[in-house]
Short mmCIF file of C-alpha atoms in Angstrom, two decimals:
data_model
loop_
_atom_site.label_atom_id
_atom_site.label_comp_id
_atom_site.label_asym_id
_atom_site.label_seq_id
_atom_site.Cartn_x
_atom_site.Cartn_y
_atom_site.Cartn_z
CA MET Y 290 7.60 -10.98 34.73
CA GLU Y 291 4.87 -12.12 37.01
CA LEU Y 292 2.78 -12.73 33.84
CA VAL Y 293 5.16 -15.22 32.37
CA SER Y 294 6.38 -17.09 35.43
CA PRO Y 295 4.44 -20.34 35.87
CA GLY Y 296 3.12 -21.18 39.34
CA LEU Y 297 3.46 -24.65 40.68
CA GLY Y 298 0.08 -24.70 42.40
CA LEU Y 299 -1.91 -23.88 39.31
CA ILE Y 300 0.11 -26.36 37.26
CA PHE Y 301 -0.70 -29.02 39.82
CA TRP Y 302 -4.44 -28.32 39.86
CA LYS Y 303 -4.68 -27.89 36.16
CA ALA Y 304 -2.85 -31.14 35.52
CA LEU Y 305 -5.11 -32.90 38.03
CA ALA Y 306 -8.30 -31.41 36.61
CA PHE Y 307 -7.31 -31.93 33.02
CA GLY Y 308 -6.18 -35.50 33.68
CA ILE Y 309 -9.48 -36.35 35.33
CA VAL Y 310 -11.45 -34.59 32.61
CA LEU Y 311 -9.43 -36.50 30.00
CA ILE Y 312 -10.14 -39.88 31.56
CA ILE Y 313 -13.85 -39.18 32.20
CA LEU Y 314 -14.49 -37.72 28.75
CA ARG Y 315 -12.53 -40.44 27.04
CA LYS Y 316 -14.54 -43.17 28.63
CA TYR Y 317 -17.98 -41.68 29.06
CA ALA Y 318 -18.21 -39.06 26.31
CA TRP Y 319 -15.96 -39.52 23.33
CA ARG Y 320 -16.16 -43.31 23.07
CA PRO Y 321 -19.92 -43.52 22.82
CA ILE Y 322 -20.18 -40.37 20.67
CA LEU Y 323 -17.46 -41.39 18.24
CA SER Y 324 -18.68 -44.97 17.98
CA THR Y 325 -22.24 -43.80 17.29
CA ILE Y 326 -21.03 -41.33 14.69
CA LYS Y 327 -18.94 -44.06 13.10
CA GLU Y 328 -21.82 -46.52 13.12
CA ARG Y 329 -24.02 -43.93 11.60
CA GLU Y 330 -21.52 -43.18 8.85
CA HIS Y 331 -21.22 -46.88 8.11
CA PHE Y 332 -24.97 -47.15 8.06
CA ILE Y 333 -25.30 -44.23 5.69
CA SER Y 334 -22.59 -45.34 3.33
CA ASN Y 335 -23.95 -48.92 3.35
CA SER Y 336 -27.42 -47.63 2.64
CA ILE Y 337 -26.10 -45.55 -0.25
CA ARG Y 338 -24.24 -48.49 -1.63
CA HIS Y 339 -27.23 -50.71 -1.18
CA GLY Y 340 -29.45 -48.15 -2.87
CA LYS Y 341 -27.02 -47.86 -5.78
CA ARG Y 342 -26.92 -51.64 -6.15
CA ILE Y 343 -30.67 -51.90 -6.13
CA HIS Y 344 -30.89 -49.12 -8.62
CA GLN Y 345 -28.41 -50.91 -10.85
CA GLU Y 346 -30.26 -54.19 -10.46
CA LEU Y 347 -33.49 -52.53 -11.34
CA ALA Y 348 -31.91 -51.02 -14.43
CA GLU Y 349 -30.57 -54.44 -15.39
CA LEU Y 350 -33.95 -55.98 -14.80
CA ASP Y 351 -35.52 -53.34 -16.94
CA ALA Y 352 -33.04 -54.05 -19.68
CA THR Y 353 -33.69 -57.78 -19.46
CA LYS Y 354 -37.43 -57.19 -19.57
CA GLU Y 355 -37.10 -55.05 -22.64
CA LYS Y 356 -34.91 -57.65 -24.25
CA LEU Y 357 -37.30 -60.43 -23.41
CA LEU Y 358 -40.21 -58.43 -24.76
CA ILE Y 359 -38.39 -57.76 -28.01
CA GLN Y 360 -37.45 -61.41 -28.28
CA ALA Y 361 -41.01 -62.51 -27.62
CA LYS Y 362 -42.29 -60.13 -30.22
CA GLU Y 363 -39.80 -61.41 -32.70
CA LYS Y 364 -40.64 -64.96 -31.92
CA ALA Y 365 -44.34 -64.21 -32.25
CA SER Y 366 -43.92 -62.60 -35.62
CA GLU Y 367 -41.76 -65.44 -36.72
CA VAL Y 368 -44.36 -67.99 -35.62
CA ILE Y 369 -47.05 -66.05 -37.45
CA LYS Y 370 -44.89 -65.84 -40.55
CA GLN Y 371 -44.20 -69.54 -40.38
CA ALA Y 372 -47.86 -70.26 -39.81
CA LYS Y 373 -48.72 -68.19 -42.88
CA LEU Y 374 -46.15 -70.04 -44.91
CA ASP Y 375 -47.38 -73.38 -43.60
CA GLY Y 376 -50.96 -72.42 -44.35
CA GLU Y 377 -50.12 -71.40 -47.91
CA GLU Y 378 -48.27 -74.60 -48.40
CA ILE Y 379 -51.11 -76.64 -47.09
CA ILE Y 380 -53.51 -74.84 -49.35
CA GLN Y 381 -51.26 -75.31 -52.30
CA LYS Y 382 -50.83 -78.93 -51.44
CA ALA Y 383 -54.55 -79.40 -51.09
CA ASN Y 384 -55.08 -77.58 -54.40
CA ARG Y 385 -52.53 -79.75 -56.06
CA GLN Y 386 -54.02 -82.91 -54.63
CA ALA Y 387 -57.53 -81.85 -55.58
CA ARG Y 388 -56.43 -81.08 -59.09
CA GLN Y 389 -54.62 -84.41 -59.26
CA GLU Y 390 -57.59 -86.23 -57.97
CA ALA Y 391 -59.85 -84.42 -60.32
CA ASN Y 392 -57.52 -85.24 -63.16
CA GLN Y 393 -57.58 -88.88 -62.16
CA ILE Y 394 -61.30 -88.87 -61.94
CA ILE Y 395 -61.50 -87.16 -65.29
CA GLU Y 396 -59.03 -89.65 -66.73
CA ALA Y 397 -60.98 -92.61 -65.30
CA ALA Y 398 -64.13 -91.07 -66.60
CA LYS Y 399 -62.56 -90.61 -70.01
CA ASN Y 400 -61.29 -94.20 -69.97
CA SER Y 401 -64.59 -95.62 -68.97
CA ILE Y 402 -66.26 -93.37 -71.54
CA MET Y 403 -63.80 -94.68 -74.05
CA ALA Y 404 -64.45 -98.30 -73.04
CA GLU Y 405 -68.18 -97.69 -73.01
CA ARG Y 406 -67.95 -96.11 -76.43
CA LYS Y 407 -65.90 -99.01 -77.71
CA ALA Y 408 -68.35 -101.48 -76.28
CA ALA Y 409 -71.16 -99.46 -77.69
CA GLU Y 410 -69.43 -99.27 -81.03
CA ARG Y 411 -68.87 -102.97 -80.91
CA GLU Y 412 -72.51 -103.48 -80.00
CA ILE Y 413 -73.63 -101.26 -82.76
CA ARG Y 414 -71.36 -102.96 -85.24
CA GLN Y 415 -72.62 -106.31 -84.05
CA GLN Y 416 -76.15 -105.18 -84.50
CA ILE Y 417 -75.32 -103.74 -87.85
CA ILE Y 418 -73.61 -106.96 -88.85
CA LEU Y 419 -76.49 -109.04 -87.51
CA LEU Y 420 -78.93 -106.92 -89.35
CA SER Y 421 -76.87 -107.05 -92.45
CA MET Y 422 -76.47 -110.79 -91.92
CA ASP Y 423 -80.24 -111.11 -91.55
CA VAL Y 424 -80.65 -109.21 -94.68
CA ALA Y 425 -77.97 -111.19 -96.43
CA SER Y 426 -79.32 -114.50 -95.14
CA LYS Y 427 -82.66 -113.52 -96.35
CA VAL Y 428 -81.06 -112.58 -99.61
CA MET Y 429 -79.06 -115.83 -99.91
CA GLN Y 430 -81.13 -118.26 -97.87
CA LYS Y 431 -79.43 -121.27 -99.24
CA GLU Y 432 -75.99 -120.21 -98.97
CA PHE Y 433 -76.26 -119.34 -95.23
CA SER Y 434 -78.51 -122.11 -93.87
CA ASP Y 435 -75.72 -123.72 -92.00
CA GLN Y 436 -75.78 -121.83 -88.65
CA LYS Y 437 -72.34 -123.00 -87.68
CA ARG Y 438 -70.63 -121.74 -90.73
CA ASN Y 439 -72.60 -118.56 -90.41
CA ASP Y 440 -71.26 -117.79 -86.92
CA GLU Y 441 -67.71 -118.40 -87.99
CA PHE Y 442 -68.16 -116.14 -90.93
CA ILE Y 443 -69.68 -113.35 -88.80
CA SER Y 444 -66.87 -113.43 -86.29
CA LYS Y 445 -64.36 -113.37 -89.14
CA LEU Y 446 -66.06 -110.40 -90.62
CA LEU Y 447 -66.18 -108.64 -87.26
CA ASP Y 448 -62.46 -109.05 -86.75
CA GLU Y 449 -61.83 -107.74 -90.23
CA ILE Y 450 -63.97 -104.74 -89.56
CA GLN Y 451 -62.31 -104.12 -86.21
CA LEU Y 452 -58.95 -104.27 -87.83
CA ASN Y 453 -60.09 -101.62 -90.22
CA MET D 98 -4.80 -21.34 0.45
CA LYS D 99 -7.88 -19.47 1.49
CA GLY D 100 -7.46 -20.60 5.08
CA SER D 101 -3.83 -19.51 5.30
CA LYS D 102 -4.72 -16.15 3.83
CA ASN D 103 -7.35 -15.74 6.50
CA ARG D 104 -4.90 -16.70 9.16
CA ILE D 105 -2.39 -14.13 7.95
CA SER D 106 -4.89 -11.39 7.96
CA TYR D 107 -5.95 -12.53 11.45
CA PHE D 108 -2.36 -12.32 12.68
CA ASP D 109 -2.06 -8.95 11.13
CA ALA D 110 -5.08 -7.85 13.08
CA LYS D 111 -3.54 -9.31 16.20
CA ARG D 112 -0.25 -7.51 15.59
CA ALA D 113 -2.14 -4.24 15.09
CA GLY D 114 -3.92 -4.92 18.32
CA ILE D 115 -0.70 -5.58 20.14
CA VAL D 116 0.79 -2.37 18.83
CA LEU D 117 -2.27 -0.49 19.93
CA MET D 118 -2.02 -2.09 23.31
CA LEU D 119 1.62 -1.10 23.61
CA VAL D 120 0.72 2.51 22.73
CA LEU D 121 -1.97 2.40 25.34
CA PHE D 122 0.39 0.96 27.88
CA LEU D 123 3.02 3.59 27.17
CA ALA D 124 0.42 6.30 27.19
CA SER D 125 -1.42 5.34 30.34
CA PRO D 126 1.27 6.38 32.90
CA CYS D 127 1.71 9.66 30.96
CA LEU D 128 -2.01 10.24 31.09
CA ALA D 129 -2.13 9.36 34.70
CA LYS D 130 0.70 11.78 35.42
CA LEU D 131 -1.18 14.60 33.82
CA GLU D 132 -2.44 15.37 37.23
CA PRO D 133 0.57 14.90 39.48
CA GLY D 134 -1.29 16.28 42.48
CA ALA D 135 -3.78 13.46 42.45
CA GLU D 136 -1.15 10.86 42.32
CA GLU D 137 0.73 12.28 45.29
CA SER D 138 -2.33 12.70 47.40
CA GLY D 139 -3.20 9.07 46.55
CA LYS D 140 0.20 7.99 47.80
CA ASN D 141 -0.09 10.03 50.97
CA ASP D 142 -3.35 9.10 52.58
CA GLY D 143 -4.34 6.00 50.60
CA LYS D 144 -8.02 6.94 50.77
CA GLU D 145 -8.03 9.03 47.58
CA LYS D 146 -8.75 6.78 44.62
CA LYS D 147 -6.05 6.70 42.01
CA PHE D 148 -6.34 4.86 38.77
CA ASP D 149 -3.27 3.08 37.43
CA ALA D 150 -4.43 1.37 34.23
CA GLY D 151 -1.33 -0.81 33.80
CA LYS D 152 -1.54 -2.20 37.28
CA VAL D 153 -5.34 -2.82 37.09
CA ILE D 154 -4.99 -4.62 33.78
CA ILE D 155 -2.18 -6.84 35.04
CA ASP D 156 -4.06 -7.55 38.26
CA LYS D 157 -7.12 -8.54 36.24
CA ILE D 158 -5.09 -10.88 34.09
CA LEU D 159 -3.09 -12.47 36.95
CA ASP D 160 -4.50 -15.20 39.11
CA ALA D 161 -5.96 -14.23 42.49
CA TYR D 162 -6.57 -15.84 45.87
CA GLU D 163 -10.07 -14.39 46.11
CA TRP D 164 -12.79 -14.04 43.52
CA HIS D 165 -13.55 -10.40 43.21
CA VAL D 166 -17.19 -10.05 42.18
CA ALA D 167 -18.01 -6.36 42.32
CA ASP D 168 -17.42 -3.06 44.10
CA PHE D 169 -20.15 -0.71 45.21
CA GLY D 170 -18.45 2.37 46.50
CA ASP D 171 -16.62 1.16 49.59
CA ILE D 172 -18.35 -2.21 49.67
CA TYR D 173 -15.93 -4.75 48.26
CA ILE D 174 -17.66 -8.00 47.28
CA SER D 175 -15.39 -10.95 46.82
CA ILE D 176 -15.48 -14.68 47.46
CA PRO D 177 -12.65 -15.86 49.72
CA LEU D 178 -10.94 -19.03 48.45
CA PRO D 179 -8.98 -21.66 50.39
CA VAL D 180 -5.28 -21.17 50.70
CA ILE D 181 -3.13 -24.30 50.94
CA LEU D 182 0.53 -23.87 51.70
CA MET D 183 3.41 -26.01 52.78
CA TYR D 184 6.36 -24.26 54.31
CA GLU D 185 9.23 -25.98 56.02
CA GLY D 186 7.35 -29.27 56.28
CA LYS D 187 4.27 -27.73 57.82
CA TRP D 188 0.89 -27.49 56.07
CA TYR D 189 -1.24 -24.31 56.36
CA PHE D 190 -4.94 -24.19 55.49
CA PHE D 191 -6.94 -20.99 55.74
CA LEU D 192 -9.26 -18.81 53.70
CA SER D 193 -7.85 -15.95 51.69
CA HIS D 194 -9.93 -13.23 53.45
CA LYS D 195 -7.28 -13.41 56.23
CA PHE D 196 -5.12 -11.38 53.87
CA HIS D 197 -7.65 -8.55 53.78
CA HIS D 198 -7.41 -8.28 50.02
CA GLY D 199 -3.64 -8.47 50.15
CA LYS D 200 -3.21 -5.67 52.61
CA LYS D 201 -2.27 -7.71 55.64
CA ALA D 202 -0.03 -10.67 56.38
CA TYR D 203 -1.18 -13.83 58.09
CA LYS D 204 1.06 -16.28 59.96
CA GLY D 205 4.04 -14.81 58.19
CA PHE D 206 2.58 -15.11 54.75
CA GLY D 207 1.62 -12.18 52.53
CA ILE D 208 0.69 -11.42 49.00
CA ALA D 209 3.56 -9.86 47.09
CA SER D 210 2.64 -6.43 45.66
CA GLU D 211 5.53 -6.16 43.29
CA GLY D 212 8.42 -8.04 41.76
CA SER D 213 8.35 -11.23 39.80
CA LYS D 214 6.11 -12.90 42.39
CA ARG D 215 3.56 -10.16 42.38
CA GLY D 216 0.11 -11.41 43.25
CA ARG D 217 1.46 -14.64 44.80
CA ILE D 218 1.81 -15.66 48.39
CA ILE D 219 5.34 -15.17 49.74
CA ARG D 220 6.98 -15.35 53.12
CA VAL D 221 7.13 -11.85 54.62
CA LEU D 222 8.99 -10.29 57.50
CA ASP D 223 7.33 -9.21 60.71
CA ASP D 224 6.30 -5.82 59.26
CA GLY D 225 3.90 -7.74 56.99
CA LYS D 226 5.13 -6.20 53.78
CA THR D 227 8.84 -6.83 53.03
CA PRO D 228 9.57 -10.20 51.41
CA ASP D 229 11.69 -12.47 53.55
CA PRO D 230 15.05 -12.70 51.84
CA ASN D 231 15.94 -15.93 53.71
CA ALA D 232 12.69 -17.72 52.97
CA SER D 233 13.07 -21.33 51.84
CA PHE D 234 10.87 -23.09 49.31
CA LEU D 235 7.18 -22.37 49.69
CA LEU D 236 4.75 -24.85 48.22
CA ASP D 237 1.58 -23.05 47.25
CA ILE D 238 -1.22 -25.23 46.00
CA SER D 239 -4.04 -22.91 46.94
CA ILE D 240 -7.44 -23.07 45.36
CA THR D 241 -7.14 -19.82 43.46
CA LYS D 242 -9.59 -18.08 41.25
CA ASN D 243 -8.24 -19.91 38.21
CA VAL D 244 -8.42 -23.25 39.98
CA VAL D 245 -12.06 -22.67 40.84
CA SER D 246 -12.75 -21.62 37.27
CA ILE D 247 -11.00 -24.74 36.01
CA ILE D 248 -13.06 -26.94 38.33
CA ILE D 249 -16.27 -25.21 37.27
CA ALA D 250 -15.38 -25.53 33.63
CA SER D 251 -14.33 -29.20 33.98
CA VAL D 252 -17.48 -30.17 35.84
CA PHE D 253 -19.68 -28.34 33.38
CA LEU D 254 -17.85 -29.78 30.38
CA CYS D 255 -18.11 -33.36 31.78
CA ILE D 256 -21.80 -32.98 32.51
CA LEU D 257 -22.45 -31.42 29.11
CA LEU D 258 -20.52 -34.02 27.11
CA ILE D 259 -21.75 -37.00 29.10
CA THR D 260 -25.33 -35.78 28.59
CA VAL D 261 -24.62 -35.52 24.85
CA ALA D 262 -23.05 -38.97 24.88
CA ARG D 263 -26.14 -40.35 26.62
CA ARG D 264 -28.30 -38.84 23.91
CA TYR D 265 -26.14 -40.58 21.37
CA THR D 266 -26.26 -44.02 22.94
CA HIS D 267 -30.00 -43.60 23.67
CA CYS D 268 -31.02 -42.55 20.19
CA GLY D 269 -28.73 -44.91 18.37
CA PHE D 270 -27.05 -44.36 15.05
CA LYS D 271 -30.16 -44.54 12.90
CA LYS D 272 -31.43 -41.21 14.04
CA ALA D 273 -30.08 -37.84 12.87
CA PRO D 274 -28.69 -35.74 15.75
CA SER D 275 -30.91 -33.07 17.10
CA GLY D 276 -30.63 -30.49 19.84
CA LEU D 277 -27.34 -30.46 21.72
CA PRO D 278 -25.72 -33.24 19.78
CA ALA D 279 -26.60 -31.49 16.49
CA PHE D 280 -24.83 -28.41 17.86
CA LEU D 281 -21.74 -30.25 19.01
CA GLU D 282 -21.40 -32.76 16.23
CA PRO D 283 -19.96 -30.30 13.70
CA LEU D 284 -17.28 -29.42 16.19
CA ILE D 285 -16.55 -33.04 16.88
CA LEU D 286 -16.42 -33.82 13.15
CA PHE D 287 -14.25 -30.69 12.67
CA VAL D 288 -11.69 -31.98 15.13
CA ARG D 289 -11.88 -35.51 13.71
CA ASP D 290 -11.81 -34.75 10.02
CA ASP D 291 -10.08 -31.40 9.64
CA ILE D 292 -7.61 -31.68 12.48
CA ALA D 293 -6.84 -35.35 13.31
CA ARG D 294 -7.37 -37.03 9.98
CA SER D 295 -5.64 -34.38 7.94
CA VAL D 296 -2.27 -34.80 9.75
CA ILE D 297 -2.25 -38.15 11.56
CA PRO D 298 -1.96 -41.45 9.64
CA GLU D 299 -5.42 -43.01 9.34
CA LYS D 300 -4.75 -46.08 11.51
CA GLU D 301 -3.37 -43.96 14.38
CA VAL D 302 -6.19 -41.41 14.45
CA GLU D 303 -8.36 -43.45 16.83
CA ARG D 304 -5.63 -43.42 19.42
CA PHE D 305 -5.27 -39.68 19.61
CA LEU D 306 -8.81 -38.60 18.87
CA PRO D 307 -10.18 -38.59 22.48
CA TYR D 308 -7.19 -36.56 23.65
CA LEU D 309 -7.55 -34.03 20.78
CA LEU D 310 -11.26 -33.68 21.34
CA SER D 311 -10.80 -33.15 25.08
CA LEU D 312 -8.02 -30.67 24.47
CA PHE D 313 -10.13 -28.72 21.93
CA SER D 314 -13.22 -28.60 24.07
CA VAL D 315 -11.36 -27.69 27.27
CA ILE D 316 -9.44 -24.89 25.59
CA PHE D 317 -12.45 -23.57 23.63
CA PHE D 318 -14.73 -23.71 26.65
CA ASN D 319 -12.22 -22.04 28.92
CA ASN D 320 -11.54 -19.38 26.30
CA LEU D 321 -15.25 -18.63 26.09
CA LEU D 322 -15.60 -18.64 29.87
CA GLY D 323 -12.75 -16.14 30.06
CA LEU D 324 -14.73 -13.73 27.88
CA VAL D 325 -17.64 -13.63 30.28
CA PRO D 326 -16.86 -10.56 32.40
CA PHE D 327 -18.65 -11.65 35.59
CA PHE D 328 -18.84 -14.66 37.89
CA PRO D 329 -18.48 -17.61 37.09
CA GLY D 330 -16.52 -16.33 34.11
CA GLY D 331 -13.84 -13.77 34.01
CA ALA D 332 -10.97 -15.87 35.28
CA ASN D 333 -8.13 -15.65 32.81
CA VAL D 334 -7.55 -19.43 32.66
CA THR D 335 -6.21 -19.96 29.14
CA GLY D 336 -4.30 -16.70 29.36
CA ASN D 337 -2.33 -18.03 32.28
CA ILE D 338 1.04 -19.44 31.40
CA SER D 339 0.83 -22.17 34.06
CA VAL D 340 -2.36 -23.51 32.44
CA THR D 341 -1.06 -23.35 28.89
CA LEU D 342 2.21 -24.88 29.98
CA THR D 343 0.33 -27.77 31.64
CA LEU D 344 -1.70 -28.38 28.48
CA ALA D 345 1.43 -28.24 26.37
CA MET D 346 3.10 -30.74 28.71
CA PHE D 347 0.19 -33.09 28.26
CA THR D 348 0.72 -32.91 24.52
CA PHE D 349 4.49 -33.35 25.04
CA PHE D 350 4.11 -36.46 27.17
CA THR D 351 1.33 -37.97 25.05
CA LEU D 352 3.56 -37.41 22.01
CA HIS D 353 6.54 -39.23 23.52
CA LEU D 354 4.39 -41.91 25.04
CA PHE D 355 3.17 -42.94 21.65
CA ALA D 356 6.19 -41.98 19.50
CA ASN D 357 7.44 -44.86 17.37
CA LYS D 358 10.88 -45.91 16.15
CA GLU D 359 10.74 -43.73 13.10
CA TYR D 360 10.31 -40.64 15.27
CA TRP D 361 13.42 -41.28 17.32
CA LYS D 362 15.34 -42.32 14.25
CA HIS D 363 14.33 -39.02 12.72
CA ILE D 364 15.76 -37.12 15.67
CA PHE D 365 19.05 -38.94 16.18
CA ASN D 366 19.77 -40.08 12.66
CA THR D 367 17.79 -37.82 10.40
CA PRO D 368 17.33 -39.52 7.02
CA GLY D 369 18.21 -37.63 3.87
CA VAL D 370 20.81 -35.41 5.52
CA PRO D 371 24.55 -35.51 4.64
CA PHE D 372 26.58 -37.48 7.15
CA TRP D 373 28.86 -34.55 8.00
CA LEU D 374 25.87 -32.86 9.63
CA LYS D 375 25.72 -35.74 12.09
CA LEU D 376 29.38 -36.78 12.60
CA PRO D 377 31.67 -35.94 14.19
CA LEU D 378 29.71 -32.86 15.29
CA PRO D 379 26.06 -33.97 15.97
CA LEU D 380 24.59 -30.80 14.50
CA MET D 381 21.30 -32.27 13.24
CA PRO D 382 20.57 -34.32 16.37
CA VAL D 383 21.13 -31.25 18.54
CA ILE D 384 18.81 -29.13 16.30
CA GLU D 385 16.19 -31.87 16.28
CA LEU D 386 16.50 -32.26 20.11
CA VAL D 387 16.00 -28.54 20.54
CA GLY D 388 12.98 -28.84 18.31
CA VAL D 389 11.51 -31.46 20.65
CA PHE D 390 11.48 -28.99 23.47
CA VAL D 391 10.62 -25.96 21.43
CA LYS D 392 7.31 -27.54 20.43
CA PRO D 393 5.66 -27.44 23.85
CA ILE D 394 7.12 -24.03 24.55
CA VAL D 395 5.63 -22.62 21.34
CA LEU D 396 2.28 -24.16 22.20
CA THR D 397 2.45 -22.64 25.69
CA LEU D 398 3.33 -19.16 24.52
CA ARG D 399 1.02 -18.94 21.57
CA LEU D 400 -2.17 -19.68 23.54
CA PHE D 401 -1.06 -17.64 26.55
CA ALA D 402 -0.01 -14.60 24.50
CA ASN D 403 -3.08 -14.59 22.25
CA ILE D 404 -5.62 -14.81 25.05
CA THR D 405 -3.77 -12.46 27.36
CA ALA D 406 -3.33 -9.90 24.60
CA GLY D 407 -6.99 -9.99 23.81
CA HIS D 408 -7.95 -9.48 27.45
CA MET D 409 -5.42 -6.68 27.74
CA ILE D 410 -6.85 -4.82 24.74
CA ILE D 411 -10.37 -5.05 26.05
CA LEU D 412 -9.25 -3.92 29.50
CA GLY D 413 -7.14 -1.21 27.91
CA PHE D 414 -10.18 0.25 26.13
CA VAL D 415 -12.22 0.15 29.30
CA SER D 416 -9.38 1.73 31.27
CA LEU D 417 -9.12 4.49 28.72
CA ILE D 418 -12.41 5.85 29.98
CA PHE D 419 -11.18 6.04 33.56
CA VAL D 420 -7.72 7.29 32.62
CA LEU D 421 -9.21 10.17 30.68
CA GLY D 422 -11.95 10.55 33.24
CA ALA D 423 -9.31 11.11 35.92
CA THR D 424 -7.91 13.95 33.80
CA ALA D 425 -11.27 15.52 33.18
CA THR D 426 -14.73 13.98 33.59
CA SER D 427 -15.89 15.37 30.26
CA MET D 428 -13.05 13.67 28.45
CA GLY D 429 -13.88 10.38 30.03
CA LEU D 430 -17.52 10.74 28.99
CA ALA D 431 -16.47 11.80 25.51
CA VAL D 432 -14.27 8.81 24.94
CA ALA D 433 -16.70 6.32 26.59
CA PRO D 434 -18.87 5.60 23.53
CA LEU D 435 -15.85 5.07 21.33
CA SER D 436 -14.29 2.76 23.92
CA VAL D 437 -17.52 0.73 24.25
CA VAL D 438 -17.70 0.35 20.47
CA PHE D 439 -14.11 -0.83 20.45
CA VAL D 440 -14.72 -3.21 23.36
CA ILE D 441 -17.72 -4.72 21.59
CA PHE D 442 -15.62 -5.10 18.44
CA MET D 443 -12.77 -6.71 20.45
CA ASN D 444 -15.23 -9.03 22.16
CA PHE D 445 -16.35 -10.30 18.81
CA LEU D 446 -12.83 -10.65 17.66
CA GLU D 447 -12.02 -12.53 20.85
CA LEU D 448 -14.90 -14.92 20.21
CA LEU D 449 -13.19 -15.70 16.94
CA VAL D 450 -9.81 -15.94 18.69
CA ALA D 451 -11.30 -18.24 21.28
CA PHE D 452 -12.15 -20.68 18.52
CA ILE D 453 -9.02 -20.11 16.44
CA GLN D 454 -6.65 -20.59 19.34
CA ALA D 455 -8.40 -23.76 20.47
CA TYR D 456 -8.13 -24.96 16.88
CA VAL D 457 -4.52 -23.96 16.53
CA PHE D 458 -3.43 -25.61 19.79
CA THR D 459 -5.26 -28.75 18.88
CA PHE D 460 -4.05 -28.68 15.32
CA PHE D 461 -0.38 -28.29 16.31
CA SER D 462 -0.79 -31.01 18.85
CA ALA D 463 -2.17 -33.21 16.09
CA ILE D 464 0.69 -32.29 13.79
CA PHE D 465 3.19 -33.24 16.49
CA PHE D 466 1.37 -36.54 16.99
CA GLY D 467 1.46 -37.08 13.22
CA MET D 468 5.23 -36.56 13.39
CA ALA D 469 5.55 -38.93 16.32
CA VAL D 470 3.88 -41.82 14.45
CA PRO D 471 5.16 -41.50 10.87
CA GLU D 472 4.31 -44.37 8.61
CA GLU D 473 7.26 -46.68 8.02
CA HIS D 474 8.80 -45.95 4.65
CA HIS D 475 11.10 -48.91 4.30
#
């Protein structure tokens, strides 16, 4: 029985001691310890979250970089393609123009040659007619002494020949 | 599931231990009586040494007015402790050596050698032995062995934890704990996460945490100190019912100090129970009210019984050597190695028990707090 009958004295001292310990530990031990642990936990979880966010941002940046690179490449190839097309077009255009100009020059040359030939022909005919007139006048001196009538006749002849 | 399984096997071990202890207890008087001559001669002249295992064990477990350190033959080394008494309005202060280890009375006070007050100071008659049947109330607030042990443990614990707290505030939260804080932090986190947070609503945890941590550290430390067989350990603090009762009362009062409306509603008008269990016969309120008072009693008895039983078993094994040695020296020597092996085993078991009982007491306190501050459902 003596084992299980509580004693007042011990209860008193234990209550006193435990009460004091409780107050002291609460204020000077648990509060700083728990707050430090809590702060550390916050710090760690924040750091982890921060790290994760940075990681994610980095991944996003990487993706953007990749995308930009691809875009740039595409654009570059497009530009090159366009440039090629433009170049070809310019060449073609130049070719076309050159041909046209050449044609024009050839045409002009032909025309002038034509005109020259006509003039030459006309000259030759005139000479031929004059020569023949000379011959004829010599042949029929009397008939063709009048110079004025002669010139009229020659021009009439020339026109006839030309019409032929 | 794993934890509960472990606990069951632990309780089985405890039960086996108690059974063993009972067998020892029953056997020890028989063994002592094997040599009736020795017992009688011990009674006659008082000089002959007689070994009564049961009495020795109980005396070791009970509180004492002096701190017995060691015996060397006839030299009895003990530290006398102050006795503080109040009897019939008068205060008495003196040191316990005046009792001559309980053999003599002083100013009409003596230490009871038997009965329910055995080991405590009582009023005695002029012959110095017989308890005074007409004695009135005697207030005894002596600084006993347990009180000294409590003071030592409290001072040590305060110094230890304040030192640790200093380290925490000094190093700040950006540094990982090292040294003493690293050793204690798992225990603190264990109490916070596995005890408090598992049963108390999250927003109320902060309020009870300092109490639970103090409770855990005080019980654990005193349990460990009780396992040290020599000064300043060896006082059976947490195996003393006064101490466990006081701790349970702290839990009880803390619980009712912070209990909210839901808690009282749950007691007097238990929700979800048919009305005929409440009216006209208030069956449920009565049961719930009994439960309120059973809680601290259960806390008191569990810690007390577990620690006391552990001490008893260890002392029983040690006593076995002397009990058998009294029969025949060779028998005592023969059983000694076995006893020592068992004592070592029990000491390891008690280390486990020291932690488990501190955990259980704190955990049940936390459960009760969790019940006292239930979250409002409606």
